[in-house]
Coordinates of C-alpha atoms in Angstrom, one line a residue:
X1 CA 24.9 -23.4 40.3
X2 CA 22.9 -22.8 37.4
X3 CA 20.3 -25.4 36.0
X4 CA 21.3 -25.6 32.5
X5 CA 25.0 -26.3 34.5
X6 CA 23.8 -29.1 36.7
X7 CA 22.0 -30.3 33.9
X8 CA 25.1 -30.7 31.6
X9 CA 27.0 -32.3 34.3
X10 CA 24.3 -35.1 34.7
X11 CA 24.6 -35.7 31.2
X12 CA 28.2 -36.1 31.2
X13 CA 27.6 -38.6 34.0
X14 CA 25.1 -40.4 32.3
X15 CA 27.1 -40.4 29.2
X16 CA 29.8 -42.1 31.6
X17 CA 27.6 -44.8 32.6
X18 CA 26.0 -45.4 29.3
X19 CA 29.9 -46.5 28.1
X20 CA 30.3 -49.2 30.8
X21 CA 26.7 -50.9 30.9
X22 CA 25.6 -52.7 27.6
X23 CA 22.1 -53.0 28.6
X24 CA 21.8 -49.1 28.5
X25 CA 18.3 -47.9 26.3
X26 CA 18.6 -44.0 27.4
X27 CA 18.2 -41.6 30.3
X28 CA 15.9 -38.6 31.2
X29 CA 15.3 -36.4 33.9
X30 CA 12.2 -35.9 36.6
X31 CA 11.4 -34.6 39.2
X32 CA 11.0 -30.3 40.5
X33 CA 14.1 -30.1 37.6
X34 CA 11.4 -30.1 35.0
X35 CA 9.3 -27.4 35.8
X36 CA 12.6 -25.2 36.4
X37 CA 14.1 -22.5 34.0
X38 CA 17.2 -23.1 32.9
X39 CA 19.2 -19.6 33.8
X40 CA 17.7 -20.4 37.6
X41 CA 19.7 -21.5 40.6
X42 CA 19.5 -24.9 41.8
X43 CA 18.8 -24.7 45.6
X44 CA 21.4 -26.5 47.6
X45 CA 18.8 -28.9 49.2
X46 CA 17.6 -30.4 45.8
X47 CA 19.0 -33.5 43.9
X48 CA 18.3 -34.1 40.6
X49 CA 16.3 -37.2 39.2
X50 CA 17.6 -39.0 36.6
X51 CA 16.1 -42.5 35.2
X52 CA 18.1 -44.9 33.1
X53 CA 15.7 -47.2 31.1
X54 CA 17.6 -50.1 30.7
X55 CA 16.8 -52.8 27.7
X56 CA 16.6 -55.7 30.7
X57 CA 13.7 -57.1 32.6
X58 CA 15.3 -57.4 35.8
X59 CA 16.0 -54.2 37.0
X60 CA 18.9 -53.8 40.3
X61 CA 17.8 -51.6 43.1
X62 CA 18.5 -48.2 42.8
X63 CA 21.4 -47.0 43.5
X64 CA 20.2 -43.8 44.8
X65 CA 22.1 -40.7 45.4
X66 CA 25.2 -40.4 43.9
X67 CA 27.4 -37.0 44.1
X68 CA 28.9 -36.1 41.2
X69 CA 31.0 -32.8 40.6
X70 CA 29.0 -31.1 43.3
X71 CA 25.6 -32.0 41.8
X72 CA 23.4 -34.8 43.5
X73 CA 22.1 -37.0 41.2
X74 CA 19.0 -39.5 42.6
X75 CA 19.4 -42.7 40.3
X76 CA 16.3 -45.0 39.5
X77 CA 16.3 -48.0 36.9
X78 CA 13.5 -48.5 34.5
X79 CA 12.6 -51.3 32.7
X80 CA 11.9 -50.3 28.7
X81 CA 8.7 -52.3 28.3
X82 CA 7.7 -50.1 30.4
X83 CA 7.6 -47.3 27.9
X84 CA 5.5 -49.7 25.1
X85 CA 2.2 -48.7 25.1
X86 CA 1.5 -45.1 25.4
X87 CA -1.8 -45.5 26.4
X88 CA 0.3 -47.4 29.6
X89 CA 2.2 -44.4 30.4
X90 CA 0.1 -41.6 29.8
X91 CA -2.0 -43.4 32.3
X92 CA 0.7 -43.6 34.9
X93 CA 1.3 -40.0 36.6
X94 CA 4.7 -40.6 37.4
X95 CA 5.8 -41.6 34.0
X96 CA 3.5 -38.7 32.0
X97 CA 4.4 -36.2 34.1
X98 CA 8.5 -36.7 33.6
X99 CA 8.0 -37.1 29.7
X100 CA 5.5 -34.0 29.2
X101 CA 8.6 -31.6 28.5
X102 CA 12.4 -33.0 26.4
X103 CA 14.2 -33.5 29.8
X104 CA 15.7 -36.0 27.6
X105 CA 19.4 -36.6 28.3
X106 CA 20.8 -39.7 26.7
X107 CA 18.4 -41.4 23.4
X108 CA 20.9 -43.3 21.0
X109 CA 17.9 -45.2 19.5
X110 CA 15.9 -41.8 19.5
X111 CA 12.7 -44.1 20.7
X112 CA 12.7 -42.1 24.2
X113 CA 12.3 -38.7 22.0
X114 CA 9.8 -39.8 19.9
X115 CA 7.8 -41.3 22.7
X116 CA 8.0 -37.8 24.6
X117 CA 6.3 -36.1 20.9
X118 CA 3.5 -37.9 21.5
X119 CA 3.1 -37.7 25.9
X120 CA 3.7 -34.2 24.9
X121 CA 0.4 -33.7 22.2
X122 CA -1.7 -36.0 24.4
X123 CA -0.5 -35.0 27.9
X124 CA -3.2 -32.1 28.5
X125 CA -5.9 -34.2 27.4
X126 CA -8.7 -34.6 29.9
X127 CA -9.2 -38.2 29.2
X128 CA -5.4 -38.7 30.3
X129 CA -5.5 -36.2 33.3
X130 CA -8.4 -38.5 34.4
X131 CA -7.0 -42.0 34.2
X132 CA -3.8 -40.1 35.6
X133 CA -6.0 -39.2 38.5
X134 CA -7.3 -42.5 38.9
X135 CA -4.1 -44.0 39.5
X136 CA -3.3 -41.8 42.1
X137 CA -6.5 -42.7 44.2
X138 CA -5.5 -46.1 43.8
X139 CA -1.9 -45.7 45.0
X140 CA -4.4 -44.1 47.9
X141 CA -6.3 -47.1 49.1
X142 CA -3.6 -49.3 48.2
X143 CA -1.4 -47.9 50.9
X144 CA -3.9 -47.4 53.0
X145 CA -5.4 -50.9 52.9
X146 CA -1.7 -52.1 53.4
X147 CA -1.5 -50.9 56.7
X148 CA -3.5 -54.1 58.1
X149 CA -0.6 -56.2 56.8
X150 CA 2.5 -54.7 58.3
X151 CA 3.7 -55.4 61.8
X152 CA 6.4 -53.5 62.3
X153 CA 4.9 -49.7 63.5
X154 CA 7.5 -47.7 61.5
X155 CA 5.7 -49.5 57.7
X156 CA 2.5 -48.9 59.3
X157 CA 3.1 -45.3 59.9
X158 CA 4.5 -45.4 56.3
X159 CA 0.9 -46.7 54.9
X160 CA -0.9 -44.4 56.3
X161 CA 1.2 -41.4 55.8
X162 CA 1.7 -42.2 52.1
X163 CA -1.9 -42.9 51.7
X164 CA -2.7 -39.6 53.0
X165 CA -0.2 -37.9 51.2
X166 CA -1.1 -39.2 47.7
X167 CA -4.5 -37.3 47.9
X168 CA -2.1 -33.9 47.3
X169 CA -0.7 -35.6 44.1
X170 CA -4.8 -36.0 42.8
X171 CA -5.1 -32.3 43.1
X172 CA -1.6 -31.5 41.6
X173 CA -2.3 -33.9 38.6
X174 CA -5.4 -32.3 37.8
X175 CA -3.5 -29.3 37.9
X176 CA -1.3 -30.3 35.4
X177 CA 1.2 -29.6 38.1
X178 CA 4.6 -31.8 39.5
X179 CA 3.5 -34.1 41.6
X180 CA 6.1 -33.4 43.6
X181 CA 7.6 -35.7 46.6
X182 CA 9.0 -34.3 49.3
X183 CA 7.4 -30.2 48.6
X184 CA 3.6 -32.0 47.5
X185 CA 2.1 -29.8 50.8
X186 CA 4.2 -26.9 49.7
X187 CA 2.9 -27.3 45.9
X188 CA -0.8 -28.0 46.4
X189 CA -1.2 -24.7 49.2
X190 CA -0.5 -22.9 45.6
X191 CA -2.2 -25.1 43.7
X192 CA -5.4 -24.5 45.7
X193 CA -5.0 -21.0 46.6
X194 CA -4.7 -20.1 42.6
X195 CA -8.8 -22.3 42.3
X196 CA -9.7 -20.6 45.8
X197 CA -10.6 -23.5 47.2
X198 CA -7.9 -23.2 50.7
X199 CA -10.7 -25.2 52.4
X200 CA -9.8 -28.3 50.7
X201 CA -6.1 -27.7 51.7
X202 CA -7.1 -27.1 55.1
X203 CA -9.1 -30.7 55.6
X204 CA -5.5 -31.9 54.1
X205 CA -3.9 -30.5 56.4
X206 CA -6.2 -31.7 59.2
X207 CA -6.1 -35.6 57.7
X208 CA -1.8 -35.4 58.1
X209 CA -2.7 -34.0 61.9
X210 CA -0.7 -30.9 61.5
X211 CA -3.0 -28.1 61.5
X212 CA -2.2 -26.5 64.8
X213 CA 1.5 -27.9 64.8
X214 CA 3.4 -24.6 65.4
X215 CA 7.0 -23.9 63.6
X216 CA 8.9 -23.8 67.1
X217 CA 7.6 -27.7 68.3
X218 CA 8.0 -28.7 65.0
X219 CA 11.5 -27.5 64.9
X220 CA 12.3 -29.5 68.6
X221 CA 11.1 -32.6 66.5
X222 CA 13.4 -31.7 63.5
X223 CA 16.5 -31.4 65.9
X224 CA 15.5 -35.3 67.0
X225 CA 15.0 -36.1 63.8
X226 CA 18.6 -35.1 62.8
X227 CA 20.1 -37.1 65.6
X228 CA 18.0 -40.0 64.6
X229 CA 19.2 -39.5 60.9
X230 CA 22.7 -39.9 62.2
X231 CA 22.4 -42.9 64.0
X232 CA 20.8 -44.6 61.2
X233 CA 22.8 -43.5 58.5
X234 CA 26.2 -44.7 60.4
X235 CA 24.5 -48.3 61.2
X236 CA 22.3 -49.1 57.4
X237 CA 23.3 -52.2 55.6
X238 CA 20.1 -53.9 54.0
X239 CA 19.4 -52.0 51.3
X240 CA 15.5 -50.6 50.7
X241 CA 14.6 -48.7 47.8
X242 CA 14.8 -45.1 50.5
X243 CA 18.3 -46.6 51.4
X244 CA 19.5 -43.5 49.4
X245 CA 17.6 -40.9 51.2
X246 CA 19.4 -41.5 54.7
X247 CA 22.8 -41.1 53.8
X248 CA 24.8 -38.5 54.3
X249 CA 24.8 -37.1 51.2
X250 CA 20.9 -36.7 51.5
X251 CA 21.3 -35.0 54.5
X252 CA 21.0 -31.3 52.6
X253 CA 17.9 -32.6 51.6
X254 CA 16.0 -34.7 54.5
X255 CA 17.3 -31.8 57.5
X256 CA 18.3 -28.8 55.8
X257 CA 16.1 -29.2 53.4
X258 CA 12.9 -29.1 56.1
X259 CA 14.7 -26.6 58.6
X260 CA 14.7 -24.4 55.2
X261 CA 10.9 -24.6 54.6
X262 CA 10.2 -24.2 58.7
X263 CA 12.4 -20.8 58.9
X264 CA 10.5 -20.3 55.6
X265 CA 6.8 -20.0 57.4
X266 CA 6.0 -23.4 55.3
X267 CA 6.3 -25.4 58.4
X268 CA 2.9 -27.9 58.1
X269 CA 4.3 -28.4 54.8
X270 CA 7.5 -29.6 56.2
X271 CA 5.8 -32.6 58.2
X272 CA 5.3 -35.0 55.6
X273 CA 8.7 -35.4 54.9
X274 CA 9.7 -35.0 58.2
X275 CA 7.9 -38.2 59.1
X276 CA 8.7 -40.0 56.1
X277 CA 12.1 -39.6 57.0
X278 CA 11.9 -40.5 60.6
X279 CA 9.9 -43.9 60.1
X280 CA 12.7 -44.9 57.1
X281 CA 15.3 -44.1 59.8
X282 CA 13.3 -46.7 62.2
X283 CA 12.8 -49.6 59.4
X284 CA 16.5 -49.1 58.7
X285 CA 16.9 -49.6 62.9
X286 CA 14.5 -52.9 62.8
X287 CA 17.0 -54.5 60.4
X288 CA 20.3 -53.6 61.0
X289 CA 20.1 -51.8 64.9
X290 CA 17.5 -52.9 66.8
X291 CA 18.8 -51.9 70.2
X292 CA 18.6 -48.2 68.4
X293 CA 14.9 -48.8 67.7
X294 CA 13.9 -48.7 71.4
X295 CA 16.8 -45.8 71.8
X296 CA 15.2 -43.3 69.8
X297 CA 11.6 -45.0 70.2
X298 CA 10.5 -41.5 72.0
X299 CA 11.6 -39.1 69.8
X300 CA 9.4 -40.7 66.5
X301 CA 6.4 -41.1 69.2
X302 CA 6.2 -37.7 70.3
X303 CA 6.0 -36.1 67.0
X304 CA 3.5 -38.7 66.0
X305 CA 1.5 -38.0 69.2
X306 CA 1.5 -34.4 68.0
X307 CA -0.3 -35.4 65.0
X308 CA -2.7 -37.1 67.1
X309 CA -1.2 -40.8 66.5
X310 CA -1.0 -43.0 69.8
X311 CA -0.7 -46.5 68.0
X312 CA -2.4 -48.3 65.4
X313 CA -5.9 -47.7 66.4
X314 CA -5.5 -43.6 65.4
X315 CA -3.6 -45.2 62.0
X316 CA -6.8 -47.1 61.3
X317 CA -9.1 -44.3 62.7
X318 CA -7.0 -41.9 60.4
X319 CA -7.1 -44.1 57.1
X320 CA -10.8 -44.3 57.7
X321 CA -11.4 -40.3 57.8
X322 CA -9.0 -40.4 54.2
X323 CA -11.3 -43.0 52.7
X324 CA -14.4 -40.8 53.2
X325 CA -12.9 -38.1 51.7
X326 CA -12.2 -39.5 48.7
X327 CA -15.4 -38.6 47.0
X328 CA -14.8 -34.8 47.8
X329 CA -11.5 -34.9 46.9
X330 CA -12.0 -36.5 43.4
X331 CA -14.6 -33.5 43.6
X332 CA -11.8 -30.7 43.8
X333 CA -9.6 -32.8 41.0
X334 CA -12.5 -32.6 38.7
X335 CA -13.0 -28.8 39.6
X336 CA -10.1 -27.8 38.8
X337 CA -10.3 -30.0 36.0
X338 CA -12.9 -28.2 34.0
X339 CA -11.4 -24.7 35.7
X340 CA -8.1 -25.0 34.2
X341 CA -7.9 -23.6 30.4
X342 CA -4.5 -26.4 29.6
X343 CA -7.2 -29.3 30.2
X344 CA -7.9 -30.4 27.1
X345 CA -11.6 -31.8 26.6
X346 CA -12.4 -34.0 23.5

């Protein structure tokens, strides 16, 4: 399926859901789907991100993927105060980085469009790509420094891994590029191949633990990692705000998705997710299957063991190492920075 196709089918769904909720302010798209041309094939192991902003406060938990004439749509709720102050949200890398193109697919009020003219204008300017930056390394160290107050090991492996993977999204905003979820490994190797500095993605590499993983041991972990999946999806319940990533649906994505970029060569960059994926599967097993937990207890510890994670000493070790790194990384961003012609510097 094309883009421009997948793209008109979201908007008929969105139109669809715009009908039946009141509260309903507009809807745009995120995600990889904005950097895409619109003649180009969506792959069959990518979803496409679509936020409502809704004109409420209280905002319902996402209600994740949702499959609709063969296209997977990932559903988040935004508040619209949110969207106030543009200085607020060309600060925030998430929200900047969806409005910098007219991904715009529902605006009755036509304050979404005019909100994107200006994160457009402003968007390359290096004061923005800065604070943007900023916030990333504070998404850094506050993941990181919540690792002390989790219990369970699954969120503690989550802290640390999404503390460490964050530092990708610093280089990739600096860039001006996607700061992508579940391909940031895959997106930064470019990123910093293209400023010829492949020593900085190297020490990344190193930091996540996979820099001697091989393809074939990481596929043994992927084939656990799909029975894992299984067992989780057929026993979730309590809804998290992942609770749509380990469903069956996602399943193209989370396991087909990885054995895709393994086969590919891109198998270190497969292992963020890979993780990510096998820790939600284990918080979903604390709360609704713990018996499971201890059941597939091995499988989760031997891939970490591979990264050089034993318990939550290495996770505190580890976070440590990311911490002092954090000046020379925010030394790369601001390379490639004043390297990159699109920065604009006022």
């Amino acid at each position: 399926m094309k883009v421009k196709e997948a793209k008109a089918i979201t908007t008929e769904w969105v139109l669809n859901f715009s009908k039946k909720h009141s509260s309903f302010h507009s809807a745009y798209l995120a995600g990889s789907i904005v950097d895409r041309e619109e003649e180009t094939t969506l792959p069959p192991s990518s979803d496409l991100d679509v936020l409502i902003i809704l004109n409420q406060e209280e905002i319902p938990l996402k209600p994740g993927k949702i499959r609709f004439h063969h296209v997977l749509l990932d559903v988040t709720y935004l508040p619209w105060s949110q969207f106030h102050e543009i200085e607020g949200v060309l600060s925030s890398y998430h929200l900047a980085n969806s409005l910098k193109h007219n991904t715009i697919l529902l605006d009755p009020t036509y304050e979404l469009h005019n909100l994107q003219l200006e994160v457009a204008r402003q968007f390359p300017k290096k004061k923005w790509v800065e604070a943007r930056c900023e916030d990333a390394m504070k998404r850094i160290t506050n993941n990181l420094n919540s690792l002390t107050q989790k219990s369970q090991w699954a969120d503690q492996v989550m802290a640390w891994l999404f503390g460490t993977g964050v530092m990708c999204h610093v280089l990739l905003i600096a860039g001006l590029e996607n700061p992508t979820i579940r391909l940031r490994y895959l997106t930064t190797r470019t990123l910093l191949t293209t400023y010829q500095q492949e020593t900085v993605y190297e020490k990344l590499l190193d930091l996540l633990g996979c820099k001697e993983l091989g393809a074939e041991r990481l596929l043994e972990h992927l084939d656990h990692l799909e029975q894992t999946f299984d067992a989780a999806v057929s026993h979730a319940k309590t809804p998290f705000f992942f609770s749509s990533d380990i469903t069956a649906d996602a399943r193209v994505i989370a396991i087909d998705g990885s054995r895709e970029l393994i086969v590919a060569g891109n198998h270190r960059e497969a292992v963020f997710w890979i993780v990510a994926t096998f820790a939600r599967c284990h918080q979903i097993f604390n709360a609704d299957a713990l018996n499971l937990s201890e059941c597939y207890k091995q499988s989760f510890q031997l891939l970490l063991e591979d990264l050089g994670i034993h318990d939550v000493h290495d996770l505190e070790q580890r976070s440590t190492s990311v911490r002092a790194y954090l000046p020379t990384l925010k030394a790369s961003a601001m390379k490639i920075m004043d390297e990159n012609p699109s920065v604009i510097d006022e």
